[in-house]
JSON list of C-alpha atoms in Angstrom, two decimals:
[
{"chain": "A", "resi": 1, "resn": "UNK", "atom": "CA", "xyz": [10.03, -7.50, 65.71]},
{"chain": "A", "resi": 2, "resn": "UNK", "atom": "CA", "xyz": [12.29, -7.77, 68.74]},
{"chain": "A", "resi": 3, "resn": "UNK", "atom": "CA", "xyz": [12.10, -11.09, 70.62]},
{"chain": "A", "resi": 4, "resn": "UNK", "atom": "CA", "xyz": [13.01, -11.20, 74.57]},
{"chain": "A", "resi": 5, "resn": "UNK", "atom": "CA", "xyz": [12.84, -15.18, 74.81]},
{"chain": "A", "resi": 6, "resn": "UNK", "atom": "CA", "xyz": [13.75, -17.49, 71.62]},
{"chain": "A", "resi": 7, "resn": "UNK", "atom": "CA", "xyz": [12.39, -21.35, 71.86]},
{"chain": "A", "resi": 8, "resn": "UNK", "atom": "CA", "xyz": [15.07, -23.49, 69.90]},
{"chain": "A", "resi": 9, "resn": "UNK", "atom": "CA", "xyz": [14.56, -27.27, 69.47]},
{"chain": "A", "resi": 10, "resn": "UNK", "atom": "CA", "xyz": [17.43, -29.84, 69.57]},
{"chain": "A", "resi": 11, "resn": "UNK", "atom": "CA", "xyz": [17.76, -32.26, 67.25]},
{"chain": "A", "resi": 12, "resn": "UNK", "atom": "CA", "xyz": [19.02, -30.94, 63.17]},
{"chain": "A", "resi": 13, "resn": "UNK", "atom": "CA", "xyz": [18.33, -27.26, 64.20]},
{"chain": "A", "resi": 14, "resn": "UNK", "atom": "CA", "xyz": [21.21, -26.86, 67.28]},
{"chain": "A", "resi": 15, "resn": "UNK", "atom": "CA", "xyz": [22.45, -30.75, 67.10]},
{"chain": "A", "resi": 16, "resn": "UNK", "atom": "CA", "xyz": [23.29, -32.46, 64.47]},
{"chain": "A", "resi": 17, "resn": "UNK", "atom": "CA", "xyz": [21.54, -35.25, 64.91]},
{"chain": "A", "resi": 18, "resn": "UNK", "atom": "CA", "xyz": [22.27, -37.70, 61.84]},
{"chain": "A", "resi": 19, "resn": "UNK", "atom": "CA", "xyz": [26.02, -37.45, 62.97]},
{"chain": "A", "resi": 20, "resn": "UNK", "atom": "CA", "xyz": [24.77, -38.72, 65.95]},
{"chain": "A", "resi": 21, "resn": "UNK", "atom": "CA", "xyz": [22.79, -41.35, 65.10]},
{"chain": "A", "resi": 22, "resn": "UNK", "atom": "CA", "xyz": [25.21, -42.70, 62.52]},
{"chain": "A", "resi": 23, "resn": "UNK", "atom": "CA", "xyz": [27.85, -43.01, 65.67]},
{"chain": "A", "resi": 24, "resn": "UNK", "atom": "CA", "xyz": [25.52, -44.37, 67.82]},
{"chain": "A", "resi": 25, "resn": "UNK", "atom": "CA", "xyz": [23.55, -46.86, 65.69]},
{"chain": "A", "resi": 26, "resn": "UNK", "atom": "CA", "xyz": [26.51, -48.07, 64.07]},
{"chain": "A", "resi": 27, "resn": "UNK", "atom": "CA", "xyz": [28.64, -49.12, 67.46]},
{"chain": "A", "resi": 28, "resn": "UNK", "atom": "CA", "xyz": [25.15, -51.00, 68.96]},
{"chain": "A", "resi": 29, "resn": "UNK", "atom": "CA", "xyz": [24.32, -53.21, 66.64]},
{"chain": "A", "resi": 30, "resn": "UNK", "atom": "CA", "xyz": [27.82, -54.08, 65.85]},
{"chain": "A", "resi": 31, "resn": "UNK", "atom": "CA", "xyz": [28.25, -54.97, 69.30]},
{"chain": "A", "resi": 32, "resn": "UNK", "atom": "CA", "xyz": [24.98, -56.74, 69.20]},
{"chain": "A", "resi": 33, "resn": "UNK", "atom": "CA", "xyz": [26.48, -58.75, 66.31]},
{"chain": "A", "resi": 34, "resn": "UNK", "atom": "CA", "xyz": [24.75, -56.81, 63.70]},
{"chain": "A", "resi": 35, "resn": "UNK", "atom": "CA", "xyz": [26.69, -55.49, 60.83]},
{"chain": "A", "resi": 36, "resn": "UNK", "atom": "CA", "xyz": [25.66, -51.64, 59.78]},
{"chain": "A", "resi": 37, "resn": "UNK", "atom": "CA", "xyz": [25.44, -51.72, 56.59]},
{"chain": "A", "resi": 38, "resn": "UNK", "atom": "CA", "xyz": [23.44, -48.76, 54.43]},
{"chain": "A", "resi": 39, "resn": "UNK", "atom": "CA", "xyz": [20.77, -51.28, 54.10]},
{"chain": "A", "resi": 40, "resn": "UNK", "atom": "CA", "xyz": [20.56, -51.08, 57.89]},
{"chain": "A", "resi": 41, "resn": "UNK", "atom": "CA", "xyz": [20.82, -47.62, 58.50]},
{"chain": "A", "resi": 42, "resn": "UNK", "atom": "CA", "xyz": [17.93, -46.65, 56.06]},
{"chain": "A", "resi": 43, "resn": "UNK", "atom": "CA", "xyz": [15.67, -49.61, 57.28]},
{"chain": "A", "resi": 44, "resn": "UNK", "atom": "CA", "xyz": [16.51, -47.98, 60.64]},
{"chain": "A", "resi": 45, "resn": "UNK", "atom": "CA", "xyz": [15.47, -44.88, 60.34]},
{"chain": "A", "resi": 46, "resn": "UNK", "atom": "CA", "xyz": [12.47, -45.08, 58.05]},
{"chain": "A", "resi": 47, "resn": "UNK", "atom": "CA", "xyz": [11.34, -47.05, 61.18]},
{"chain": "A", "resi": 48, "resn": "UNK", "atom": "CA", "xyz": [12.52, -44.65, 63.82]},
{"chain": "A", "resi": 49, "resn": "UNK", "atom": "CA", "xyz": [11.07, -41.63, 61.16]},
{"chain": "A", "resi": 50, "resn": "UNK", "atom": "CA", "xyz": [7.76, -43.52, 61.50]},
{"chain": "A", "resi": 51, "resn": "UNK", "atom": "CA", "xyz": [7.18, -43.96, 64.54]},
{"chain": "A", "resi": 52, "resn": "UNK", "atom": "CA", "xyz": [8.40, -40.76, 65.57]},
{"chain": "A", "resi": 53, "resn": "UNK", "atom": "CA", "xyz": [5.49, -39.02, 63.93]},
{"chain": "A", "resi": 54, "resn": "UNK", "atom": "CA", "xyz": [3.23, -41.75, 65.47]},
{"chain": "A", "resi": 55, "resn": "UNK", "atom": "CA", "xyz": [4.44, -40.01, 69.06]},
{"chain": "A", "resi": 56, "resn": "UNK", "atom": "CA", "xyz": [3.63, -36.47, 67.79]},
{"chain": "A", "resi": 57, "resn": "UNK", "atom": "CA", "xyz": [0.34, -38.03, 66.85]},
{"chain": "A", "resi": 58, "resn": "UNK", "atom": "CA", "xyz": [0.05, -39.44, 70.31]},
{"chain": "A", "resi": 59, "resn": "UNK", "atom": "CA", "xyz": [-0.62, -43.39, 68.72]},
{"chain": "A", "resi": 60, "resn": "UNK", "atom": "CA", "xyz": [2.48, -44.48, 70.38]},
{"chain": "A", "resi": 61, "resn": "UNK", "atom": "CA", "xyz": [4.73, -43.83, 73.95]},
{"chain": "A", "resi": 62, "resn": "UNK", "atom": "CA", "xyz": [8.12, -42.77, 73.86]},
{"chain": "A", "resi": 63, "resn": "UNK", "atom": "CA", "xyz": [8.41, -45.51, 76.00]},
{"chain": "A", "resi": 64, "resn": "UNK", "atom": "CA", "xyz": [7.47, -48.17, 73.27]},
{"chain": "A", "resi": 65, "resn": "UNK", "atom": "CA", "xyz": [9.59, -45.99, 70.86]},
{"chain": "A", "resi": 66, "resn": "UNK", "atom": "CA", "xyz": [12.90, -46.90, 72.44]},
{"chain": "A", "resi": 67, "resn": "UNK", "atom": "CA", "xyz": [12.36, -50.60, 72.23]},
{"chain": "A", "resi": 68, "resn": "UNK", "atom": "CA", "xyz": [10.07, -50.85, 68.97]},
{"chain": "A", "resi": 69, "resn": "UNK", "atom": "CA", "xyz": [12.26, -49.00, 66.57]},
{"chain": "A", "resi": 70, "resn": "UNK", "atom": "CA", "xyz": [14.99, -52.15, 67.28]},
{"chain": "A", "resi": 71, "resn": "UNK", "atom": "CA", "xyz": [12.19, -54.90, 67.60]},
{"chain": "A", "resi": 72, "resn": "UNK", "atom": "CA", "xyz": [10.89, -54.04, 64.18]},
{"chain": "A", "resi": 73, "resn": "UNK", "atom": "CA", "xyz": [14.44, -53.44, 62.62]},
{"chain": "A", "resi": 74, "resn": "UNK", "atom": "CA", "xyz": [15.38, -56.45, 63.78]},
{"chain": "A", "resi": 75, "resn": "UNK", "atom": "CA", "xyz": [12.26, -58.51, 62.90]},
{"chain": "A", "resi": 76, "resn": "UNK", "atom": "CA", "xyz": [12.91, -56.64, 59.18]},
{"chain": "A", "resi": 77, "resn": "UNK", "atom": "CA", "xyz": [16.12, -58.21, 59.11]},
{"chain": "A", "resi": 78, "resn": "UNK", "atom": "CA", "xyz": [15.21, -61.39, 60.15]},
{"chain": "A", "resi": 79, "resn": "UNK", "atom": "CA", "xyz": [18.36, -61.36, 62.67]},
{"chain": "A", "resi": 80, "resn": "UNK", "atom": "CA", "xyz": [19.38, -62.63, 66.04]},
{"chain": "A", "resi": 81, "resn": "UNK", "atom": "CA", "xyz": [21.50, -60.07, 67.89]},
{"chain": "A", "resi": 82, "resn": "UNK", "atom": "CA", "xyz": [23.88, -61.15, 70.90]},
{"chain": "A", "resi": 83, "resn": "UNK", "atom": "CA", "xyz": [21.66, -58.27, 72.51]},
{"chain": "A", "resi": 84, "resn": "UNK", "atom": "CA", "xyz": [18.26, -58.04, 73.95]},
{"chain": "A", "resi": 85, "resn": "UNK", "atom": "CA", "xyz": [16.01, -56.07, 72.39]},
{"chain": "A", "resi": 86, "resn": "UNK", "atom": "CA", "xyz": [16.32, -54.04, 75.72]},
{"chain": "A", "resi": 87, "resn": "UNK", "atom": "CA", "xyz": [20.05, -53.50, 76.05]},
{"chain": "A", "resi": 88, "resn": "UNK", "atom": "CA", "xyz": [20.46, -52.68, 72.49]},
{"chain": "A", "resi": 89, "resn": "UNK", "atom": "CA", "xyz": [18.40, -49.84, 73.39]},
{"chain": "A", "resi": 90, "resn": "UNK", "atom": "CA", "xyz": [19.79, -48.91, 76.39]},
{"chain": "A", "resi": 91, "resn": "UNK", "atom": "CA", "xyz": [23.28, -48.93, 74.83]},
{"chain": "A", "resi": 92, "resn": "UNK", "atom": "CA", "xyz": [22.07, -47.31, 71.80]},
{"chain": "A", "resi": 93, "resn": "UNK", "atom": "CA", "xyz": [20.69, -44.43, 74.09]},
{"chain": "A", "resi": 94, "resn": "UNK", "atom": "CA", "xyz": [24.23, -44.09, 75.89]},
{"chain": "A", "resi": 95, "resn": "UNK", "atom": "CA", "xyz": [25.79, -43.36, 72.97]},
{"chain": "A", "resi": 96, "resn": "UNK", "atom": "CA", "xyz": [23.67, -41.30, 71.27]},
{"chain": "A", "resi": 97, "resn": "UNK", "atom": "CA", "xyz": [23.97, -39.05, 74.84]},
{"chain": "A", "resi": 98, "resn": "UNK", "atom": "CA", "xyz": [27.66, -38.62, 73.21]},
{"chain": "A", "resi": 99, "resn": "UNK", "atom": "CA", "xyz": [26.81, -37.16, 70.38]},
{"chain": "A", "resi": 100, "resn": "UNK", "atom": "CA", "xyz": [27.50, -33.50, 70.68]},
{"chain": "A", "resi": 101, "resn": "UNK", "atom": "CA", "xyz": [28.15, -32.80, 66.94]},
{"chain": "A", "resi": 102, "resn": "UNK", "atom": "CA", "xyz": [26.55, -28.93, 66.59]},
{"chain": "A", "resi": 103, "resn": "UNK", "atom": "CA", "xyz": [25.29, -27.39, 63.62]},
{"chain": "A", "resi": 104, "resn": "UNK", "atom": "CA", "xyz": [27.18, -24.98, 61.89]},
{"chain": "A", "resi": 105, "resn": "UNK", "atom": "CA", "xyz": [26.77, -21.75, 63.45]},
{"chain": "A", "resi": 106, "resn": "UNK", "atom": "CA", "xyz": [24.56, -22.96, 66.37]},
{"chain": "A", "resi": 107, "resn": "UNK", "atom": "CA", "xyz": [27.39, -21.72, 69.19]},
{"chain": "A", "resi": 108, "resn": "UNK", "atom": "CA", "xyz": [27.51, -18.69, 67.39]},
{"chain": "A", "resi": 109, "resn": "UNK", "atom": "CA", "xyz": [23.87, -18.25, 67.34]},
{"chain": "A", "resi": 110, "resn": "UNK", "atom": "CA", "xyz": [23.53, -18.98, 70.91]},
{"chain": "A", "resi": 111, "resn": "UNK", "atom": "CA", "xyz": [26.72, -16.88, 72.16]},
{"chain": "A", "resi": 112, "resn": "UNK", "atom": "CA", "xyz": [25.56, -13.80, 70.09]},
{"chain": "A", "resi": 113, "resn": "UNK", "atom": "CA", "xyz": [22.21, -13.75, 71.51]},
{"chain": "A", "resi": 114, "resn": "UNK", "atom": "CA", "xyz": [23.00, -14.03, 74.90]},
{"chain": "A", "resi": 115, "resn": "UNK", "atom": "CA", "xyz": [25.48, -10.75, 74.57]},
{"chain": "A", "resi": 116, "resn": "UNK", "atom": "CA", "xyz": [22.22, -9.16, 73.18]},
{"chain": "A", "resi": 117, "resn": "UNK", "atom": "CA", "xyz": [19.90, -9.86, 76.34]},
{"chain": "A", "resi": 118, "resn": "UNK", "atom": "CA", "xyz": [17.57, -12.33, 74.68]},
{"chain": "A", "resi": 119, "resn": "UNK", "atom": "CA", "xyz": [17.24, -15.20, 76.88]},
{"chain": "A", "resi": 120, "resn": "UNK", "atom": "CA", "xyz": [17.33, -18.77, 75.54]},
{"chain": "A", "resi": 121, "resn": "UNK", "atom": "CA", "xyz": [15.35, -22.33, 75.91]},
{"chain": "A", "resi": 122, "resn": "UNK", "atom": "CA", "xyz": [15.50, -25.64, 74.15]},
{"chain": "A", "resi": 123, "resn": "UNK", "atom": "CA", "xyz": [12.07, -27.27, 73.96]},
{"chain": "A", "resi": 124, "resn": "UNK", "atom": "CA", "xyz": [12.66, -30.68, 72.28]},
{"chain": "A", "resi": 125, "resn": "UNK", "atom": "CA", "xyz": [10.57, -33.80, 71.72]},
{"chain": "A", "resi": 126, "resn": "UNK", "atom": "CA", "xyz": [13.91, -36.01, 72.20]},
{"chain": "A", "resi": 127, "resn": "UNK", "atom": "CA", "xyz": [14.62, -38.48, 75.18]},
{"chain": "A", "resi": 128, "resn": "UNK", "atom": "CA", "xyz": [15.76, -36.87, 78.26]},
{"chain": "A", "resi": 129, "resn": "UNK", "atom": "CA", "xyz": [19.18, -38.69, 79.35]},
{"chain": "A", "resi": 130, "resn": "UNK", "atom": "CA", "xyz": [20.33, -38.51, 75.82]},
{"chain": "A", "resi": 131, "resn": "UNK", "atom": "CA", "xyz": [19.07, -34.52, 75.26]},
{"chain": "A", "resi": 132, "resn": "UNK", "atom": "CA", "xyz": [20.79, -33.34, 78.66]},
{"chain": "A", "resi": 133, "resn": "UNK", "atom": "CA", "xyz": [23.65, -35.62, 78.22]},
{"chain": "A", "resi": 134, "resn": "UNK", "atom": "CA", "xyz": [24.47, -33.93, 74.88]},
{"chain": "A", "resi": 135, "resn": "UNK", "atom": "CA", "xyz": [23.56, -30.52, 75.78]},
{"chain": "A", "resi": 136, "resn": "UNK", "atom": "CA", "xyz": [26.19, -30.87, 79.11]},
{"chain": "A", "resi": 137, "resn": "UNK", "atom": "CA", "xyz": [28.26, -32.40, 76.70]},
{"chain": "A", "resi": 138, "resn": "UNK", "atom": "CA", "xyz": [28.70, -29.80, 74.37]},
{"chain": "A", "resi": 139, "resn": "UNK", "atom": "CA", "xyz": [29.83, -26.13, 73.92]},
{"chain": "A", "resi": 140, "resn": "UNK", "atom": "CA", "xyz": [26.37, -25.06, 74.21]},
{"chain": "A", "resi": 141, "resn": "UNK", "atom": "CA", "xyz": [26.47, -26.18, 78.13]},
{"chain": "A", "resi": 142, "resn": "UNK", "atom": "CA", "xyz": [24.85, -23.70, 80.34]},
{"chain": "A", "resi": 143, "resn": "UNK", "atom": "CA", "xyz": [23.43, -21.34, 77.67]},
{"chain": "A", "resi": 144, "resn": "UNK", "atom": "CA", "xyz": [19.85, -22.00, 78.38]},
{"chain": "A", "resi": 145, "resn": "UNK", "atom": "CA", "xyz": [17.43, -20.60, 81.43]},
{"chain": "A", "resi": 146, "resn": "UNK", "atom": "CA", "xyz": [15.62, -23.61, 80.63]},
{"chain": "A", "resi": 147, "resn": "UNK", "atom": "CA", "xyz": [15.58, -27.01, 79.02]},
{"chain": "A", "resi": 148, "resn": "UNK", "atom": "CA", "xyz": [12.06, -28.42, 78.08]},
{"chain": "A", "resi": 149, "resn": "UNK", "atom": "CA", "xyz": [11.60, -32.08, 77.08]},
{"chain": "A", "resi": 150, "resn": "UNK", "atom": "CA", "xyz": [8.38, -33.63, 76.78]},
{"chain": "A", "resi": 151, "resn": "UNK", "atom": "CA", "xyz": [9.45, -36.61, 78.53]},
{"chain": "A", "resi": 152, "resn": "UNK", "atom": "CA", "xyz": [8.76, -34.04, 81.88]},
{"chain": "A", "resi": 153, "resn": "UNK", "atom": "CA", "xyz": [6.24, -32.63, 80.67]},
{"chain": "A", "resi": 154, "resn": "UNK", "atom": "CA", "xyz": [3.98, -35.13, 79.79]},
{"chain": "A", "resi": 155, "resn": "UNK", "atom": "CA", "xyz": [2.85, -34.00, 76.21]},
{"chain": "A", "resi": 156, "resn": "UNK", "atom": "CA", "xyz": [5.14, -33.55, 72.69]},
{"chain": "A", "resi": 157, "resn": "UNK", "atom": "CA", "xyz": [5.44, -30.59, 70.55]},
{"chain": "A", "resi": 158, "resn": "UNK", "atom": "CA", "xyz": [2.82, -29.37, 68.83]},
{"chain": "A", "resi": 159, "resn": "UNK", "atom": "CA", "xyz": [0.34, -29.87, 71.41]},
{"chain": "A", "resi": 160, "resn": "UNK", "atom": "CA", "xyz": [-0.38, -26.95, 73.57]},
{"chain": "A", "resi": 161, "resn": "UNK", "atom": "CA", "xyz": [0.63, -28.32, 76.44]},
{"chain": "A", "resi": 162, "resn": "UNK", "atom": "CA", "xyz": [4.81, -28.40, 76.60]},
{"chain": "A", "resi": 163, "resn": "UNK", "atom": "CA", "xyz": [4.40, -24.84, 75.22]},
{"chain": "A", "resi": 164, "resn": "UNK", "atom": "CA", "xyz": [2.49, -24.12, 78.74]},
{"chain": "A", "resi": 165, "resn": "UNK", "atom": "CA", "xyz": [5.43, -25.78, 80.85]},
{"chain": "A", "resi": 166, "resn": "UNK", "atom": "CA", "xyz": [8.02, -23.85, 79.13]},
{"chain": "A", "resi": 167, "resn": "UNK", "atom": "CA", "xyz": [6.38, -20.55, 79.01]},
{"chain": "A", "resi": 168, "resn": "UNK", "atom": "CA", "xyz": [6.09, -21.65, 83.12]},
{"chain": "A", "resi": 169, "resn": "UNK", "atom": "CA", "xyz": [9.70, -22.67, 83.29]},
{"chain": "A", "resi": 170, "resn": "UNK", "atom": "CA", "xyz": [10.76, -19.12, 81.82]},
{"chain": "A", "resi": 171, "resn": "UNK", "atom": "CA", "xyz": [8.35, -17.03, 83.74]},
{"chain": "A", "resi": 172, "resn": "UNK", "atom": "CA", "xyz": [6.60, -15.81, 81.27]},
{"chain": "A", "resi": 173, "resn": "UNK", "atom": "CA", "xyz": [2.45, -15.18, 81.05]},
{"chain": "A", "resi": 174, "resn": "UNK", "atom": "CA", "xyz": [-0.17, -15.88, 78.15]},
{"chain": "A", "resi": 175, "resn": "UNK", "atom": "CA", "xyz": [0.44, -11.88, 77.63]},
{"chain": "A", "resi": 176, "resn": "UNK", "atom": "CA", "xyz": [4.37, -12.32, 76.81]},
{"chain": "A", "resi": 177, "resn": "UNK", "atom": "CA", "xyz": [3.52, -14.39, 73.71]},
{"chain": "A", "resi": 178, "resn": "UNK", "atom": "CA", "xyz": [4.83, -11.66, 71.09]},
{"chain": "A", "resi": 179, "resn": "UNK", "atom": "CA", "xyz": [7.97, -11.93, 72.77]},
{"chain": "A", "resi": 180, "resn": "UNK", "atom": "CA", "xyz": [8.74, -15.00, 72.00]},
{"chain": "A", "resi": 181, "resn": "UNK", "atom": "CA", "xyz": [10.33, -17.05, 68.83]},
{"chain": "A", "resi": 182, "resn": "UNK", "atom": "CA", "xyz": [10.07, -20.67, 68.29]},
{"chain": "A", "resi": 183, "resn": "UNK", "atom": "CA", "xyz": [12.99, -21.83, 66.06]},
{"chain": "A", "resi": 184, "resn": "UNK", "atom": "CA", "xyz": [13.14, -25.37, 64.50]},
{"chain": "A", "resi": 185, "resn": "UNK", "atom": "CA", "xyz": [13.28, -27.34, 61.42]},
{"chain": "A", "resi": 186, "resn": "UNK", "atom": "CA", "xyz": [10.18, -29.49, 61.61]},
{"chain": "A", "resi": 187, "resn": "UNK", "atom": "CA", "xyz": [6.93, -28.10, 60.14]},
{"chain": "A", "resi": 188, "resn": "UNK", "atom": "CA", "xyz": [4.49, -30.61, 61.92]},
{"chain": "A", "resi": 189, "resn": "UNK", "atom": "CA", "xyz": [6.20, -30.24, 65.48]},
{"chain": "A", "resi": 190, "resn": "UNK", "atom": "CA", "xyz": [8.07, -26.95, 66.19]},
{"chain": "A", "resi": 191, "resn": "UNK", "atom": "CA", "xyz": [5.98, -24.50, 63.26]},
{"chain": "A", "resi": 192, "resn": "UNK", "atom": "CA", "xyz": [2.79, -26.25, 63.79]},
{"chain": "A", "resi": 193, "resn": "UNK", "atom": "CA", "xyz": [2.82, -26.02, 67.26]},
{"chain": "A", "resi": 194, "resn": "UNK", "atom": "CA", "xyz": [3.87, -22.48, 67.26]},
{"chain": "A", "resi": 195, "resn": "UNK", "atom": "CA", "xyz": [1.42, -21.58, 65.36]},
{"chain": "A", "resi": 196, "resn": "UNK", "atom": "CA", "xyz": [-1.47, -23.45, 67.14]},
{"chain": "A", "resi": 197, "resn": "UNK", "atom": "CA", "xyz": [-0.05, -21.77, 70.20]},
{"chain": "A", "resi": 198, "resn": "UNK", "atom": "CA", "xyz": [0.15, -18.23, 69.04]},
{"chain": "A", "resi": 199, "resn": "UNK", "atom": "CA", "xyz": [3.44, -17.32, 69.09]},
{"chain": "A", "resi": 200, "resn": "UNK", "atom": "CA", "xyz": [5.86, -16.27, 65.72]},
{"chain": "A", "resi": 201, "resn": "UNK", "atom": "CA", "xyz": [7.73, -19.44, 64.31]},
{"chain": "A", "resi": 202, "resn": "UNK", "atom": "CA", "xyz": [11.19, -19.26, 62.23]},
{"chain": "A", "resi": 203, "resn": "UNK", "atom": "CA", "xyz": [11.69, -22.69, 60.02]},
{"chain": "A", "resi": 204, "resn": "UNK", "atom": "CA", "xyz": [15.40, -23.60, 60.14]},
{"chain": "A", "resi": 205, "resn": "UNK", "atom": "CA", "xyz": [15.06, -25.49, 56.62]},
{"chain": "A", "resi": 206, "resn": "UNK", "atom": "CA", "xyz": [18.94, -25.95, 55.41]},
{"chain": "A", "resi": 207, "resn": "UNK", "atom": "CA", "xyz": [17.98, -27.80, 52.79]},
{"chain": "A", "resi": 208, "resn": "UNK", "atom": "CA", "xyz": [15.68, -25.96, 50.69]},
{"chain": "A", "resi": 209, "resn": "UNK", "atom": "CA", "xyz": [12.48, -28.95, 51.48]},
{"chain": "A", "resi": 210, "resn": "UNK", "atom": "CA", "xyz": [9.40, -27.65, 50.14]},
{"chain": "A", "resi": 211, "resn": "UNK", "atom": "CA", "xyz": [6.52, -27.07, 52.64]},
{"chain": "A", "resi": 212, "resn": "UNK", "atom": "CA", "xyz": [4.11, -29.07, 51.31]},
{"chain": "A", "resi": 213, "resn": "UNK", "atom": "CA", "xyz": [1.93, -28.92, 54.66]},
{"chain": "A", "resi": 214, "resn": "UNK", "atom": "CA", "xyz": [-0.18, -25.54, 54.70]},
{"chain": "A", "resi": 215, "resn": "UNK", "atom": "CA", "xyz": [2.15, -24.23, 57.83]},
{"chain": "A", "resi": 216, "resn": "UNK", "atom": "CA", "xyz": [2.72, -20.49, 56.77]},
{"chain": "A", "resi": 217, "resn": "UNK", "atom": "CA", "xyz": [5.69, -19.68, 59.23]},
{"chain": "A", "resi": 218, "resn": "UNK", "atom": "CA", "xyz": [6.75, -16.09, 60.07]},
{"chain": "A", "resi": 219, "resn": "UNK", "atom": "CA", "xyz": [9.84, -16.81, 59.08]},
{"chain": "A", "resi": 220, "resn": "UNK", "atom": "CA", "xyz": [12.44, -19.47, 57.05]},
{"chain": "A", "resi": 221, "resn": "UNK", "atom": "CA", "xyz": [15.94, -19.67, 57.49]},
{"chain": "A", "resi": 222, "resn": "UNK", "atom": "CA", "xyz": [18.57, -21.22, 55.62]},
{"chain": "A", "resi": 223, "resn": "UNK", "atom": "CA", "xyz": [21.64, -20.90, 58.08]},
{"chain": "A", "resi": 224, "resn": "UNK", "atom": "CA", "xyz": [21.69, -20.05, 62.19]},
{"chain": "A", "resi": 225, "resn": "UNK", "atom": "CA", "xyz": [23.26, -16.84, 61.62]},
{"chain": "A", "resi": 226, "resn": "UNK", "atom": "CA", "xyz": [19.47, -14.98, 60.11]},
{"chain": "A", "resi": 227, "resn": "UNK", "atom": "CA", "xyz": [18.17, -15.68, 63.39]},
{"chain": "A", "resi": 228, "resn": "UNK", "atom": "CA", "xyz": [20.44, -12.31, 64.59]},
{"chain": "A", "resi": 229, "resn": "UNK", "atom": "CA", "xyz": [18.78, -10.13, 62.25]},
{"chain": "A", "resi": 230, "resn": "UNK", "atom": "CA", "xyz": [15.36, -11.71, 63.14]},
{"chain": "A", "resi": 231, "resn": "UNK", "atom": "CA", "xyz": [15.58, -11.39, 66.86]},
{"chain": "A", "resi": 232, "resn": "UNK", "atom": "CA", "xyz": [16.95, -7.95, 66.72]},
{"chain": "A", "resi": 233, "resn": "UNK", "atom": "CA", "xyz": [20.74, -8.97, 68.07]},
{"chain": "A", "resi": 234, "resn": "UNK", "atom": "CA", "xyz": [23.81, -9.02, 66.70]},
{"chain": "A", "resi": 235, "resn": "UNK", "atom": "CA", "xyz": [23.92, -8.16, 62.53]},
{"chain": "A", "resi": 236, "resn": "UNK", "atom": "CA", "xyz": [26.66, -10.08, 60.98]}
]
């Protein structure tokens, strides 16, 4: 199959987004008078894990998110930060927009597939300011027709809904959908909602997790670089 459009999420397909949490959570809360410790950090983000897929579910907004993940942590740890629970995560947000740490290969990816004619989107579930920060931050700058968060579009991958704005955004109709690839690593947000949406789905899964879930997608990946052979561009 030869793909015209490819859909790649952000975060731990493109970004590497542990790298950037781990610089970002790690600067707040010390300045918040919090010390990091691994302790932290996992309490942290089984919390932020959690309630993450309570947004895909729709139980929570990703307005709540932002402030919850820190009330909880910090309600966990029985602390009292220098910080409200506000600016914690306002600052937290700044500096996660600085975290422009790519995946291995993801310039590559990108660079190769653009010198093939395939035209590329990101369609993410992340916060705006911190996705577009990054993205303008980073090598990857000005490689996509089209950046897609759900924060604009008023629904989160899977549901049907951001898949509508971004076929939109790209100018493409309900016709157009065997042209396009969705590319991520998350089974219950990028495959599933490929899937429900009727278009092919590669699942970017570095790290050999089995898929436990009953998502068959068309294809799995271990590194970036498959994608070429996959879309029909470059073969390395």
């Amino acid at each position: 199959m030869t793909y015209t459009h490819i859909l790649f999420d952000a975060d731990d397909t493109l970004y590497d987004y542990p790298k950037a949490e781990n610089h970002a959570l790690g600067r707040t809360l010390t300045e918040a008078g919090i010390a990091c410790t691994d302790e932290v950090m996992k309490a942290y983000q089984s919390i932020n894990q959690q309630l993450w897929r309570d947004l895909e579910q729709g139980l929570v907004t990703q307005a709540s998110l932002r402030t919850e993940r820190f009330a909880r942590l910090i309600q966990e740890l029985g602390a009292t930060p220098s910080l409200r629970v506000e600016e914690i995560s306002e600052r937290y947000l700044e500096l996660l927009g600085e975290g422009v740490f790519l995946i291995e290969g993801a310039y590559d990816i990108c660079r190769d597939l653009i010198e093939a004619g395939i035209h590329l989107a990101i369609i993410t579930n992340g916060i705006k300011k911190v996705q577009t920060n990054r993205i303008a931050g980073s090598k990857l700058a000005g490689m996509f027709e089209a950046i897609i968060v759900s924060e604009d579009t008023g629904y989160q991958k899977p549901h049907p809904g951001i898949f509508d704005y971004a076929f939109e955004a790209l100018g493409l109709q309900q016709a157009d959908k065997s042209r396009v690839l969705i590319v991520g690593d998350s089974l219950t947000s990028d495959m599933k909602g490929g899937i429900n949406y009727g278009i092919d789905t590669c699942w970017f899964n570095p790290f050999h997790r089995p898929n436990t879930l009953g998502y068959q997608p068309t294809y799995e990946i271990r590194r970036l670089e498959e994608v070429n052979v996959l879309a029909g561009g470059r073969r390395k």
